[in-house]
Amino acid sequence: MADYDYDVLVIGAGPGGYVGAIRAAQLGLKTACAEGRETLGGTCLNVGCIPSKALLHASEYFEAAKGGAMAKMGIKVTPELDLDTMQGQRKDAVKGLTGGIEFLFKKNKVDWLKGYAQFKDAHTVEVAGKTYTAKNIVIATGSSVTPLPGVEIDNAKGVVVDSTGALELSSVPKKMVVIGGGVIGLELGSVWRRLGAEVTVVEFLDQLLPGMDMDVRKEASKIFKKQGMTLKLSTKVTGVEVKGKKAKVSVEPAAGGDTETLEADVVLVAIGRRPNVEGLGLDKIGLERNARGQIETDHDFATKVDGVWAIGDVIPGPMLAHKAEDEGLAVAENIAGLTGIVNHDVIPGVVYTQPEIAGVGLTEEAAKERGAVKVGKFPMLANSRAKTNHEPDGFVKVIADAETDRVLGVWCIASVAGTMIAQAAQAMEFGATSEDIAYTCHAHPTHSEAIKEAAMAVTGKPIHI
Ligand SMILES: Cc1cc2nc3c(=O)[nH]c(=O)nc-3n(C[C@H](O)[C@H](O)[C@H](O)COP(=O)(O)OP(=O)(O)OC[C@H]3O[C@@H](n4cnc5c(N)ncnc54)[C@H](O)[C@@H]3O)c2cc1C
């Protein structure tokens, strides 16, 4: 049998790769992780989940102080924005957490191979001029921003930026155009709107948040408009012209029609993300990609090439950190000869705006395509805690199979929807019925009681509406 340097070599130290590497080491496998960035943690910790949440959290406080939400509770303040400090605490959060992964690597004896890895063959990679062999290689290279053809992103100049550039702005733009009404565009658009920018979101589809439940998408549009965002739905961008520190964005109706020009100080291109495979040398191991550029795997995360596995954003499925993490755990367990499984039917998704928007499982539309459903809805306005906290927007919706009552999907718009959705995911993982949720005792007064009431509404018997 060949003698390898490592049992497992993971390429990429994002939430998929670093979690997979740590679990592999915990299972007694000699493990290395190659990462080309200067810090560990991937997109998520460096330029994704964490820095965006740092700015969302801080800007939420700013808006609460500025917009009167605090005054309603008897706290009168006139806030002054110190953007340098706000950006500083974002950088501190990233530094602390990426450093934490480095500590965990040392603690678990995972070797960090610094540099970008390239396959030489299915058991050999080259990193920074050195060759390493491994019995198992896990591709966890993640994803990067999808460019908009004809539109040049220049984060350093700060006029046409991607999500990474939008996190780094050193001043609040007067006018910001966000191309793409998905999660990232809405989160970062919300940050800069709260801090004072006039934000216009241009979305090709007729609603925001593709992939989410239609009721949620419609309600989200109403809420974002009420908050002062201009939404241009069913609209396509036909060009972006930059002159000095300003941009002109040409848009027209998606179905065709007259062109309109939007002026902007900053244009954020947020039309999606694509898998990172360039320079990886997949041709050297004969690994093909699907039509979307992703690497296909089986249920165990094994690719068609023996000894090569793949997880996270680089494979099909929602591009989410927790999905990548769970796949990291599962792939390590499968490599170790255990049984690692990820239930891709129960992956929650959250938009961290205010209110938060969250869902797990099927949309009502998708559920109906599979058979008859029963739906229960409960407005946050009727939830005592949300009402007391001056957070009336949103609702909870529970979708259950009409015959078996098994919960197929749960959708929430609520200030703490991201936290609430965990109980729905857990219930679904255990195969709960709406009756199971309805008869589970929920603490009072909590926003989560709205999930109980929506479950009660499935059979038409909520108490508070
Ligand atoms: C602005 C923004 C906000 C987001 N917010 C959230 C959120 O709130 N919640 C959520 O769940 N998800 C969020 N995401 C998505 C989340 O960041 C990704 O789904 C997640 O990071 C994917 O993890 P991964 O391990 O597959 O890949 P990544 O995190 O992309 O990590 C891959 C790593 O591999 C490295 N790499 C690539 N090629 C090589 C190579 N050849 N050799 C060595 N290293 C290589 C890269 O440098 C990178 O560090 C957000 C993304 C963005 C951009």
Coordinates of C-alpha atoms and ligand atoms in Angstrom, one line a residue:
M1 CA 0.0 0.0 0.0
A2 CA 1.2 3.5 -0.8
D3 CA 2.7 5.5 2.0
Y4 CA 1.0 8.9 2.2
D5 CA 2.1 12.1 4.0
Y6 CA -1.5 12.5 5.3
D7 CA -4.6 10.4 5.8
V8 CA -6.7 13.5 4.9
L9 CA -5.8 16.7 3.1
V10 CA -8.5 19.3 2.9
I11 CA -8.2 22.0 0.2
G12 CA -9.8 25.2 1.6
A13 CA -10.3 26.4 5.2
G14 CA -13.8 27.8 5.0
P15 CA -16.5 26.5 7.3
G16 CA -16.7 23.3 5.3
G17 CA -12.9 22.7 5.1
Y18 CA -11.8 23.7 8.6
V19 CA -14.7 21.8 10.3
G20 CA -13.9 18.7 8.1
A21 CA -10.2 19.0 8.9
I22 CA -10.8 19.3 12.7
R23 CA -13.2 16.4 12.8
A24 CA -10.9 14.2 10.8
A25 CA -8.1 15.0 13.2
Q26 CA -10.4 14.3 16.2
L27 CA -11.1 10.9 14.6
G28 CA -7.4 10.1 14.8
L29 CA -6.6 10.8 11.1
K30 CA -3.4 12.6 10.2
T31 CA -4.7 15.7 8.7
A32 CA -3.6 18.8 6.8
C33 CA -5.6 21.8 5.4
A34 CA -4.3 23.9 2.5
E35 CA -5.5 27.5 2.5
G36 CA -4.3 30.3 0.2
R37 CA -5.8 33.2 2.2
E38 CA -3.7 34.8 4.9
T39 CA -6.2 33.8 7.5
L40 CA -8.3 30.7 8.1
G41 CA -12.1 30.7 8.1
G42 CA -12.8 31.1 4.3
T43 CA -15.4 33.4 2.9
C44 CA -17.6 33.1 5.9
L45 CA -15.3 34.4 8.6
N46 CA -13.2 36.8 6.4
V47 CA -15.6 38.5 4.0
G48 CA -19.0 36.8 4.5
C49 CA -21.2 35.8 7.4
I50 CA -19.2 37.4 10.2
P51 CA -18.2 40.8 8.9
S52 CA -21.6 41.3 7.4
K53 CA -23.3 40.5 10.7
A54 CA -20.9 42.8 12.5
L55 CA -22.0 45.7 10.3
L56 CA -25.7 44.6 10.4
H57 CA -25.6 44.5 14.2
A58 CA -23.9 47.9 14.6
S59 CA -26.0 49.6 12.0
E60 CA -29.2 48.3 13.6
Y61 CA -28.3 50.1 16.8
F62 CA -27.6 53.2 14.9
E63 CA -30.9 53.1 13.1
A64 CA -32.8 52.3 16.4
A65 CA -31.2 55.4 17.9
K66 CA -31.7 57.6 14.8
G67 CA -35.1 56.4 13.6
G68 CA -37.0 56.8 16.8
A69 CA -37.3 53.1 17.9
M70 CA -35.5 54.0 21.1
A71 CA -37.4 57.2 21.6
K72 CA -40.6 55.1 21.6
M73 CA -39.3 53.4 24.7
G74 CA -38.3 56.6 26.4
I75 CA -34.7 56.7 25.4
K76 CA -33.8 60.0 23.6
V77 CA -30.5 60.0 21.8
T78 CA -29.1 61.8 18.8
P79 CA -26.5 59.3 17.4
E80 CA -23.4 60.4 15.6
L81 CA -21.8 57.9 13.2
D82 CA -18.2 57.0 13.8
L83 CA -17.7 54.7 10.8
D84 CA -14.0 54.1 11.5
T85 CA -14.9 52.6 14.9
M86 CA -17.8 50.6 13.4
Q87 CA -15.5 49.2 10.8
G88 CA -12.8 48.6 13.4
Q89 CA -15.1 46.4 15.5
R90 CA -15.9 44.5 12.3
K91 CA -12.2 43.9 11.7
D92 CA -11.8 42.9 15.3
A93 CA -14.5 40.3 15.1
V94 CA -12.9 38.8 12.0
K95 CA -9.5 38.8 13.5
G96 CA -10.6 37.2 16.7
L97 CA -12.6 34.4 15.0
T98 CA -10.1 33.6 12.2
G99 CA -7.3 33.5 14.9
G100 CA -9.6 31.1 16.8
I101 CA -9.5 28.7 13.9
E102 CA -5.8 28.8 13.9
F103 CA -5.8 28.0 17.6
L104 CA -8.2 25.1 16.9
F105 CA -5.9 23.7 14.2
K106 CA -3.0 23.7 16.6
K107 CA -5.0 22.2 19.4
N108 CA -6.2 19.4 17.1
K109 CA -2.9 19.0 15.3
V110 CA -4.1 19.9 11.9
D111 CA -1.2 21.1 9.7
W112 CA -2.0 24.4 7.9
L113 CA -0.3 24.2 4.4
K114 CA -0.1 27.9 3.5
G115 CA -0.8 28.5 -0.2
Y116 CA -3.2 27.5 -3.0
A117 CA -3.3 23.8 -3.7
Q118 CA -3.2 22.2 -7.1
F119 CA -3.8 18.6 -8.0
K120 CA -0.9 16.7 -9.5
D121 CA -2.8 13.4 -9.3
A122 CA -5.7 12.1 -7.2
H123 CA -3.5 11.6 -4.2
T124 CA -1.0 14.4 -4.7
V125 CA -1.2 18.2 -4.5
E126 CA 1.3 21.0 -4.8
V127 CA 1.1 23.9 -2.4
A128 CA 3.6 26.8 -2.6
G129 CA 6.1 24.7 -4.5
K130 CA 6.0 21.7 -2.2
T131 CA 4.3 18.4 -2.9
Y132 CA 2.1 16.6 -0.4
T133 CA 0.4 13.2 -0.7
A134 CA -2.8 12.1 1.0
K135 CA -4.9 9.0 1.0
N136 CA -8.0 11.2 0.9
I137 CA -8.3 14.7 -0.5
V138 CA -11.3 16.8 0.2
I139 CA -12.1 19.7 -2.1
A140 CA -13.6 22.5 0.0
T141 CA -12.6 25.5 -2.1
G142 CA -15.9 27.4 -1.7
S143 CA -17.2 30.1 -4.0
S144 CA -16.6 33.6 -5.2
V145 CA -18.7 36.4 -6.5
T146 CA -20.4 35.9 -9.9
P147 CA -19.4 38.8 -12.2
L148 CA -22.0 40.6 -14.2
P149 CA -20.9 40.5 -17.9
G150 CA -19.6 43.9 -19.0
V151 CA -19.5 45.3 -15.5
E152 CA -16.0 45.7 -14.0
I153 CA -15.8 45.3 -10.2
D154 CA -13.1 47.5 -8.6
N155 CA -13.2 47.2 -4.9
A156 CA -10.1 49.4 -4.4
K157 CA -11.8 52.3 -6.3
G158 CA -15.0 51.7 -4.3
V159 CA -17.5 52.7 -7.0
V160 CA -18.5 49.3 -8.5
V161 CA -18.0 46.8 -5.8
D162 CA -18.8 43.2 -4.8
S163 CA -19.8 42.1 -1.3
T164 CA -16.2 42.3 -0.1
G165 CA -15.9 45.9 -1.3
A166 CA -19.3 46.8 0.1
L167 CA -18.1 45.7 3.6
E168 CA -15.0 47.9 3.3
L169 CA -16.6 51.3 2.3
S170 CA -14.8 54.1 4.2
S171 CA -17.7 56.5 3.9
V172 CA -21.5 56.3 3.6
P173 CA -22.5 56.6 -0.1
K174 CA -25.2 59.1 -0.8
K175 CA -26.8 56.9 -3.4
M176 CA -26.2 53.2 -3.7
V177 CA -27.6 50.8 -6.4
V178 CA -27.7 47.2 -5.4
I179 CA -27.8 44.8 -8.4
G180 CA -29.5 41.7 -7.2
G181 CA -32.3 41.3 -4.6
G182 CA -31.0 38.2 -2.9
V183 CA -29.8 37.7 0.6
I184 CA -26.4 39.4 0.3
G185 CA -27.7 42.4 -1.6
L186 CA -30.5 43.0 0.9
E187 CA -28.3 42.6 3.9
L188 CA -25.5 44.9 2.7
G189 CA -28.0 47.3 1.2
S190 CA -29.7 47.4 4.6
V191 CA -26.4 48.3 6.3
W192 CA -25.8 51.3 4.2
R193 CA -29.4 52.4 4.1
R194 CA -29.4 52.4 7.9
L195 CA -26.3 54.5 7.9
G196 CA -27.8 57.1 5.6
A197 CA -27.5 55.9 1.9
E198 CA -30.5 56.1 -0.5
V199 CA -30.6 52.5 -1.7
T200 CA -32.2 51.2 -4.9
V201 CA -32.3 47.4 -5.4
V202 CA -32.6 46.2 -9.0
E203 CA -33.9 42.7 -9.3
F204 CA -34.5 40.8 -12.6
L205 CA -37.3 38.6 -11.1
D206 CA -40.7 39.9 -10.1
Q207 CA -39.9 39.5 -6.4
L208 CA -37.0 39.7 -4.0
L209 CA -35.3 36.6 -2.4
P210 CA -35.5 33.9 -5.0
G211 CA -36.0 30.4 -3.6
M212 CA -38.0 31.6 -0.6
D213 CA -41.7 31.1 0.0
M214 CA -43.8 33.5 -2.1
D215 CA -45.8 34.9 0.9
V216 CA -42.5 35.7 2.5
R217 CA -41.0 37.3 -0.6
K218 CA -44.1 39.5 -1.0
E219 CA -44.1 40.6 2.6
A220 CA -40.4 41.2 2.5
S221 CA -40.8 43.6 -0.4
K222 CA -43.4 45.6 1.5
I223 CA -41.2 45.8 4.6
F224 CA -38.1 46.9 2.7
K225 CA -40.1 49.5 0.9
K226 CA -41.5 50.8 4.2
Q227 CA -38.0 51.0 5.5
G228 CA -37.1 53.4 2.6
M229 CA -35.5 51.1 0.0
T230 CA -36.5 51.7 -3.6
L231 CA -37.2 48.4 -5.3
K232 CA -37.0 48.0 -9.0
L233 CA -38.4 44.5 -9.6
S234 CA -38.7 42.8 -13.0
T235 CA -35.9 45.1 -14.1
K236 CA -32.6 44.3 -15.7
V237 CA -29.3 46.1 -15.7
T238 CA -28.0 46.7 -19.2
G239 CA -24.8 48.6 -18.4
V240 CA -22.8 50.4 -15.8
E241 CA -20.7 53.5 -16.7
V242 CA -18.2 54.8 -14.3
K243 CA -16.9 58.4 -14.4
G244 CA -14.6 59.4 -11.7
K245 CA -16.2 58.6 -8.3
K246 CA -19.8 58.2 -9.8
A247 CA -21.6 55.6 -11.7
K248 CA -24.6 55.5 -14.1
V249 CA -26.5 52.3 -14.1
S250 CA -28.7 51.7 -17.1
V251 CA -31.8 49.6 -16.4
E252 CA -34.8 48.5 -18.4
P253 CA -37.9 46.4 -17.8
A254 CA -37.0 42.7 -17.8
A255 CA -39.6 42.2 -20.6
G256 CA -38.1 45.0 -22.6
G257 CA -39.0 48.7 -22.8
D258 CA -37.5 52.1 -22.2
T259 CA -34.1 52.5 -20.6
E260 CA -33.8 54.4 -17.4
T261 CA -30.5 55.7 -15.8
L262 CA -29.9 55.4 -12.1
E263 CA -27.1 57.6 -10.6
A264 CA -24.9 56.1 -7.9
D265 CA -21.9 56.7 -5.7
V266 CA -21.6 53.0 -5.1
V267 CA -22.9 50.1 -7.2
L268 CA -23.0 46.7 -5.4
V269 CA -23.0 43.7 -7.7
A270 CA -24.7 40.9 -5.8
I271 CA -26.1 38.6 -8.4
G272 CA -24.8 35.3 -6.9
R273 CA -21.8 33.2 -6.3
R274 CA -20.0 30.6 -8.4
P275 CA -17.9 27.6 -7.3
N276 CA -14.1 28.0 -7.0
V277 CA -12.4 25.5 -9.2
E278 CA -10.0 27.6 -11.3
G279 CA -6.4 26.6 -10.9
L280 CA -7.3 23.5 -8.9
G281 CA -6.1 21.2 -11.7
L282 CA -9.3 19.1 -11.9
D283 CA -8.2 18.1 -15.4
K284 CA -5.2 16.3 -13.9
I285 CA -7.5 13.9 -12.0
G286 CA -10.2 13.7 -14.7
L287 CA -12.9 15.3 -12.5
E288 CA -15.6 17.0 -14.5
R289 CA -18.0 19.7 -13.4
N290 CA -21.7 19.9 -13.9
A291 CA -23.4 22.6 -16.1
R292 CA -23.4 25.0 -13.2
G293 CA -19.6 24.6 -12.7
Q294 CA -20.1 22.5 -9.5
I295 CA -18.5 19.3 -8.5
E296 CA -21.0 16.5 -8.1
T297 CA -20.7 14.0 -5.3
D298 CA -22.7 11.0 -4.0
H299 CA -24.6 11.0 -0.7
D300 CA -21.3 10.4 1.1
F301 CA -19.6 13.4 -0.5
A302 CA -17.3 11.2 -2.6
T303 CA -16.6 12.3 -6.2
K304 CA -16.3 10.0 -9.1
V305 CA -12.5 9.9 -8.5
D306 CA -11.5 7.4 -5.9
G307 CA -10.1 9.1 -2.8
V308 CA -11.3 12.6 -3.8
W309 CA -14.3 14.1 -1.9
A310 CA -16.0 17.5 -2.1
I311 CA -18.1 19.6 0.2
G312 CA -19.6 23.1 0.7
D313 CA -20.2 25.8 -1.8
V314 CA -18.3 24.0 -4.5
I315 CA -20.9 21.2 -4.7
P316 CA -24.7 21.6 -5.3
G317 CA -27.1 22.8 -2.7
P318 CA -27.6 26.1 -0.9
M319 CA -24.4 28.2 -0.5
L320 CA -24.6 28.5 3.3
A321 CA -21.9 28.2 6.0
H322 CA -23.9 25.7 8.2
K323 CA -24.6 23.4 5.2
A324 CA -20.8 23.5 4.5
E325 CA -20.0 22.8 8.2
D326 CA -22.4 19.8 8.4
E327 CA -20.9 18.4 5.2
G328 CA -17.4 18.9 6.7
L329 CA -18.4 16.8 9.7
A330 CA -20.1 14.2 7.5
V331 CA -17.2 13.8 5.0
A332 CA -14.6 13.3 7.8
E333 CA -16.8 10.7 9.4
N334 CA -17.3 8.9 6.1
I335 CA -13.6 8.9 5.5
A336 CA -13.0 7.5 8.9
G337 CA -15.4 4.6 8.1
L338 CA -18.3 6.0 10.2
T339 CA -21.6 7.1 8.8
G340 CA -21.8 10.8 8.0
I341 CA -25.1 12.1 6.7
V342 CA -26.5 15.5 5.9
N343 CA -30.3 15.9 5.5
H344 CA -30.4 18.4 2.7
D345 CA -34.2 18.7 3.1
V346 CA -33.7 20.5 6.4
I347 CA -31.2 23.3 5.9
P348 CA -32.5 26.5 7.4
G349 CA -31.8 29.8 5.5
V350 CA -31.8 33.2 7.2
V351 CA -31.7 36.8 5.9
Y352 CA -30.2 38.9 8.8
T353 CA -32.1 42.1 8.0
Q354 CA -34.5 43.6 10.5
P355 CA -36.9 41.9 10.8
E356 CA -35.0 38.7 10.1
I357 CA -36.4 36.4 7.4
A358 CA -36.0 32.7 7.8
G359 CA -37.2 29.4 6.4
V360 CA -36.6 25.7 6.4
G361 CA -38.0 22.9 4.3
L362 CA -40.4 23.4 1.4
T363 CA -42.1 26.6 0.2
E364 CA -45.8 26.4 0.0
E365 CA -45.5 26.4 -3.8
A366 CA -43.1 23.4 -3.8
A367 CA -45.1 21.5 -1.2
K368 CA -48.3 21.9 -3.2
E369 CA -46.5 20.4 -6.3
R370 CA -46.0 17.2 -4.2
G371 CA -49.5 16.9 -2.8
A372 CA -52.2 18.4 -0.7
V373 CA -51.1 20.6 2.2
K374 CA -52.5 22.5 5.2
V375 CA -51.1 25.9 6.1
G376 CA -51.2 27.8 9.4
K377 CA -50.2 31.4 9.6
F378 CA -49.8 33.7 12.6
P379 CA -49.0 37.4 12.5
M380 CA -46.2 38.7 14.8
L381 CA -48.6 41.6 15.6
A382 CA -50.6 39.1 17.7
N383 CA -47.5 37.8 19.5
S384 CA -47.3 39.5 22.9
R385 CA -43.5 39.8 23.0
A386 CA -43.2 41.2 19.5
K387 CA -46.0 43.7 20.1
T388 CA -44.5 44.8 23.4
N389 CA -41.0 45.2 21.8
H390 CA -42.5 47.4 19.0
E391 CA -41.8 44.7 16.4
P392 CA -45.1 44.2 14.7
D393 CA -43.8 43.2 11.2
G394 CA -43.9 39.7 9.9
F395 CA -45.6 36.3 10.5
V396 CA -44.9 32.6 10.9
K397 CA -46.2 30.1 8.4
V398 CA -46.3 26.4 9.0
I399 CA -46.9 24.1 6.0
A400 CA -47.9 20.5 6.8
D401 CA -48.9 17.5 4.7
A402 CA -52.7 17.4 4.6
E403 CA -52.9 13.7 5.2
T404 CA -50.1 12.9 7.7
D405 CA -49.8 16.4 9.3
R406 CA -46.0 16.1 9.0
V407 CA -44.4 19.5 8.9
L408 CA -42.9 20.2 5.4
G409 CA -41.8 23.8 5.8
V410 CA -41.7 26.7 8.2
W411 CA -41.2 30.3 7.3
C412 CA -40.8 33.3 9.6
I413 CA -40.5 37.0 9.3
A414 CA -39.7 38.3 12.8
S415 CA -37.1 40.3 14.6
V416 CA -35.4 37.0 15.8
A417 CA -36.6 34.7 13.0
G418 CA -33.0 33.3 12.6
T419 CA -33.1 32.1 16.2
M420 CA -36.7 30.9 16.0
I421 CA -36.1 28.8 12.9
A422 CA -33.8 26.4 14.8
Q423 CA -36.8 24.8 16.6
A424 CA -38.6 24.3 13.3
A425 CA -35.5 22.6 11.9
Q426 CA -35.2 20.4 14.9
A427 CA -38.9 19.5 14.8
M428 CA -38.6 18.6 11.1
E429 CA -35.5 16.6 11.7
F430 CA -37.4 14.5 14.1
G431 CA -40.3 14.1 11.7
A432 CA -42.7 16.3 13.8
T433 CA -46.3 17.0 12.9
S434 CA -47.9 20.4 13.3
E435 CA -49.8 18.9 16.2
D436 CA -46.4 18.0 17.9
I437 CA -45.3 21.7 17.7
A438 CA -48.7 23.0 18.7
Y439 CA -48.7 20.8 21.9
T440 CA -45.0 21.6 22.8
C441 CA -44.9 24.0 25.7
H442 CA -43.2 27.3 24.6
A443 CA -42.0 29.8 27.1
H444 CA -44.0 33.0 27.5
P445 CA -43.6 35.7 26.4
T446 CA -41.3 34.8 23.5
H447 CA -41.4 35.4 19.8
S448 CA -41.3 31.6 19.4
E449 CA -44.8 31.3 20.7
A450 CA -45.8 32.5 17.2
I451 CA -44.5 29.2 15.8
K452 CA -46.7 27.3 18.2
E453 CA -49.7 29.4 17.2
A454 CA -49.0 29.0 13.5
A455 CA -48.8 25.2 14.1
M456 CA -52.2 25.5 16.0
A457 CA -53.5 27.4 13.0
V458 CA -52.8 24.5 10.7
T459 CA -55.9 22.8 12.2
G460 CA -57.6 26.2 12.5
K461 CA -57.3 26.7 16.3
P462 CA -54.9 29.4 17.3
I463 CA -55.7 31.3 20.5
H464 CA -54.5 34.8 19.9
I465 CA -56.2 35.6 16.6
Ligands
LIG1 C1 -21.3 38.8 2.2 C2 -21.6 37.4 2.5 C3 -22.4 37.1 3.6 C4 -22.8 35.8 3.9 N1 -23.5 35.5 5.0 C5 -23.8 34.3 5.3 C6 -24.6 34.0 6.5 O1 -25.0 34.9 7.2 N2 -24.9 32.7 6.8 C7 -24.5 31.7 6.0 O2 -24.8 30.5 6.3 N3 -23.7 31.9 4.9 C8 -23.4 33.2 4.5 N4 -22.6 33.4 3.4 C9 -22.2 32.3 2.6 C10 -21.0 31.5 3.3 O3 -20.0 32.4 3.5 C11 -20.6 30.4 2.4 O4 -21.7 29.5 2.1 C12 -19.5 29.5 3.1 O5 -18.4 30.3 3.5 C13 -19.1 28.3 2.3 O6 -18.1 27.6 2.9 P1 -17.0 26.8 2.2 O7 -16.2 26.1 3.2 O8 -17.7 25.9 1.2 O9 -16.2 27.8 1.3 P2 -15.5 29.2 1.6 O10 -15.9 29.8 2.9 O11 -15.6 30.0 0.4 O12 -14.0 28.8 1.8 C14 -13.2 28.3 0.8 C15 -11.7 28.6 1.1 O13 -11.0 27.8 0.2 C16 -9.9 28.6 -0.2 N5 -9.4 28.1 -1.5 C17 -10.0 28.1 -2.7 N6 -9.2 27.5 -3.6 C18 -8.1 27.0 -2.9 C19 -7.0 26.3 -3.3 N7 -6.9 25.8 -4.6 N8 -6.1 26.0 -2.4 C20 -6.2 26.4 -1.1 N9 -7.3 27.1 -0.7 C21 -8.2 27.4 -1.6 C22 -10.4 30.0 -0.3 O14 -9.3 30.9 -0.1 C23 -11.4 30.0 0.9 O15 -10.8 30.6 2.0 C24 -22.3 34.7 3.1 C25 -21.5 35.0 2.0 C26 -21.1 36.3 1.7 C27 -20.2 36.6 0.5

